[in-house]
Amino acid sequence: MAENGDALDADLRVPSCERCPALVESRSQIVDGVGPTDADLLFVGEGPGANEDEQGEPFVGRSGDVLDEALRDAGLARADVRITNCVRCRPPDNRDPTAEELANCRGHLESEVARLDPELIVTLGKVPSEHLLDRSVAITSESGDVADARIADASRRVLLSVHPAATLYDRSQRDGFFETIARAGELSGVGGAAGGSGQSRLGEY
Ligand code: URA
């Protein structure tokens, strides 16, 4: 069972779900979001991979190592942010979640966003970016951009990012990814020396 660091998120955990037959088949457990329920920064990935499925926590494999490193570099602690996924069950063979699976899981993500009311949502990769912005996204060129998204009848600020795994396949994406995570800290006002000031700068964008 994942350490959420916040017992207050019991209502955000999904105890059981059988909506997506292929995912019920491929998962070993449901992987809920982790982190404080009053976090100003919410990171949204695509869906659990093998490590996350095994450990029951988002971003704990190699992608998670890169994300943790970028957070540290930005003066942010993993414990200060919330991390979740568009779908909570591991898709078979690490394929992208289907439109139907994304729709089936949307309510859980919307509840999480509504409960946190974060200053900023950071979408990690093309799938969460397109899912939340509801348009096609050229993630490599749009990474670092801030956009508005309508989520559960509220307007939310979204910072688009490449997926941390992209930096493993293509080293040239690493600096840009680290800069985007630093920007997340700066914009949201979360983080230490290299990160935020405690004061959100989103009004400027
Ligand atoms: N990739 C994701 O999109 N989410 C995870 O939790 C892990 C890897």
XYZ file of C-alpha atoms and ligand atoms in Angstrom:
213
model
C 0.000 0.000 0.000
C 1.360 3.425 -0.930
C 2.264 5.996 1.704
C 0.086 8.983 0.964
C 1.581 11.136 3.694
C -1.943 12.421 4.258
C -4.630 10.245 5.793
C -7.124 12.861 4.649
C -7.153 11.495 1.120
C -9.185 8.381 1.959
C -12.111 9.792 -0.020
C -9.889 10.144 -3.106
C -8.865 6.492 -3.138
C -10.744 4.126 -5.392
C -11.343 0.955 -3.379
C -12.586 -1.114 -6.303
C -13.517 -0.590 -9.929
C -14.405 -2.988 -12.741
C -15.257 -0.495 -15.489
C -12.396 -1.310 -17.890
C -12.233 -5.057 -18.586
C -8.738 -4.954 -20.174
C -7.309 -2.986 -17.256
C -8.967 -5.163 -14.627
C -7.216 -8.046 -16.388
C -3.794 -6.386 -16.565
C -3.581 -4.630 -13.195
C -2.544 -6.137 -9.915
C -3.919 -3.194 -7.957
C -5.498 0.249 -8.370
C -2.835 2.990 -8.131
C -4.273 6.106 -6.488
C -2.667 9.539 -6.328
C -0.193 10.333 -3.541
C 0.699 13.500 -1.699
C -1.039 16.148 0.376
C -4.655 16.939 -0.461
C -3.908 20.652 -0.086
C -0.931 20.619 -2.475
C -0.631 23.669 -4.735
C 1.028 21.575 -7.432
C -0.617 18.534 -8.999
C 1.339 16.363 -11.449
C -0.745 14.204 -13.770
C 0.802 11.284 -15.648
C -0.698 8.836 -18.085
C -1.163 5.646 -16.114
C 0.767 3.206 -13.953
C 3.594 1.142 -15.417
C 4.935 -2.158 -14.095
C 6.717 -0.661 -11.056
C 3.734 1.460 -10.089
C 1.403 -1.517 -10.483
C 3.670 -3.524 -8.189
C 4.215 -0.839 -5.539
C 0.828 0.885 -5.668
C 2.237 4.386 -6.086
C 2.563 6.658 -9.161
C 5.978 7.380 -10.660
C 8.193 5.024 -8.647
C 10.130 3.476 -11.566
C 12.795 5.050 -13.774
C 10.442 7.850 -14.849
C 9.815 8.543 -11.178
C 13.551 8.765 -10.531
C 13.846 11.446 -13.211
C 10.820 13.295 -11.851
C 12.227 13.172 -8.299
C 15.570 14.472 -9.511
C 13.949 17.348 -11.392
C 11.809 18.191 -8.354
C 14.903 18.255 -6.107
C 16.755 20.392 -8.639
C 13.856 22.853 -8.535
C 13.933 23.002 -4.743
C 10.734 20.964 -4.521
C 10.147 17.899 -2.349
C 8.051 15.006 -3.637
C 6.241 15.098 -0.288
C 5.041 18.661 -0.992
C 3.302 17.903 -4.289
C 0.539 15.548 -5.332
C 1.137 13.038 -8.092
C -1.589 11.134 -9.889
C -2.467 9.602 -13.262
C -5.233 9.849 -15.869
C -5.998 6.161 -15.394
C -5.356 4.261 -12.179
C -4.831 0.777 -13.564
C -1.891 -0.450 -15.610
C -2.707 -0.849 -19.315
C -1.521 -4.126 -20.853
C 1.933 -4.061 -22.507
C 2.308 -0.413 -21.448
C -0.007 0.719 -24.251
C -1.694 4.115 -24.043
C -5.062 4.127 -22.289
C -7.968 4.128 -24.753
C -10.425 7.027 -25.002
C -13.003 4.877 -23.226
C -10.600 4.037 -20.382
C -9.674 7.707 -19.992
C -13.369 8.602 -19.869
C -14.106 5.840 -17.351
C -11.419 7.169 -14.996
C -12.124 10.870 -15.560
C -14.415 11.227 -12.553
C -11.673 10.115 -10.156
C -9.255 12.674 -11.584
C -11.901 15.399 -11.502
C -12.644 14.677 -7.833
C -8.936 14.907 -7.079
C -8.566 18.236 -8.908
C -11.691 19.664 -7.242
C -10.553 18.552 -3.788
C -7.003 19.923 -4.147
C -7.945 23.114 -5.955
C -4.267 23.391 -6.991
C -2.535 26.569 -8.144
C -1.140 24.651 -11.091
C -1.544 21.274 -12.783
C 1.489 19.870 -14.607
C 0.669 17.352 -17.323
C 3.483 14.848 -17.784
C 3.378 13.816 -21.434
C 1.114 13.934 -24.456
C -1.693 11.719 -23.135
C -2.536 13.766 -19.993
C -1.975 17.028 -21.891
C -4.453 16.079 -24.616
C -6.866 14.587 -22.095
C -7.035 17.727 -19.949
C -6.847 20.316 -22.737
C -9.232 18.339 -24.960
C -7.235 19.047 -28.123
C -4.272 17.544 -29.894
C -0.941 18.621 -28.436
C 2.535 18.639 -30.028
C 4.117 17.994 -26.653
C 7.782 18.496 -27.572
C 7.146 21.976 -28.904
C 4.426 22.937 -26.387
C 6.300 21.709 -23.310
C 6.768 24.645 -20.916
C 3.604 26.421 -22.127
C 0.803 27.370 -19.729
C -2.783 26.840 -20.907
C -6.267 26.984 -19.432
C -8.319 23.811 -19.157
C -11.944 23.333 -18.198
C -12.023 20.546 -15.595
C -15.226 19.694 -13.739
C -16.784 23.075 -14.549
C -13.827 25.112 -13.332
C -11.000 26.777 -15.223
C -7.565 25.404 -14.286
C -4.041 26.552 -15.161
C -2.077 23.759 -16.796
C 1.670 23.657 -17.477
C 2.458 21.205 -20.252
C 5.529 18.990 -19.950
C 7.114 16.134 -21.802
C 6.930 12.828 -19.941
C 10.005 12.164 -17.769
C 10.534 8.915 -19.722
C 11.187 11.037 -22.826
C 14.460 12.149 -21.202
C 15.528 8.503 -20.954
C 14.876 7.796 -24.637
C 16.277 11.135 -25.783
C 18.896 12.854 -23.605
C 18.411 16.108 -25.486
C 15.001 16.483 -23.769
C 16.484 16.447 -20.283
C 17.368 20.122 -19.884
C 13.961 21.197 -21.177
C 12.182 18.832 -18.792
C 14.181 20.091 -15.817
C 13.464 23.695 -16.838
C 9.733 22.966 -17.065
C 9.665 21.447 -13.569
C 11.593 24.458 -12.239
C 9.005 26.671 -13.938
C 6.245 24.734 -12.170
C 7.812 25.626 -8.822
C 8.277 29.230 -9.807
C 4.746 29.694 -11.168
C 2.975 27.968 -8.293
C 5.025 29.561 -5.534
C 5.954 26.114 -4.180
C 9.529 25.118 -3.403
C 12.824 26.296 -2.000
C 15.786 28.309 -3.250
C 15.558 27.411 -6.904
C 11.798 26.952 -6.816
C 8.914 29.080 -5.709
C 8.761 32.118 -3.488
C 5.613 31.132 -1.623
C 3.788 33.533 -3.929
C 2.066 32.255 -7.084
C 3.086 34.095 -10.275
C 0.264 32.665 -12.358
C -1.517 36.009 -12.500
C 1.253 37.105 -14.870
C 0.336 34.426 -17.410
N 4.306 6.838 -16.290
C 3.146 7.466 -15.988
O 2.564 8.140 -16.823
N 2.656 7.319 -14.762
C 3.278 6.628 -13.812
O 2.775 6.558 -12.688
C 4.496 6.004 -14.147
C 4.990 6.125 -15.392
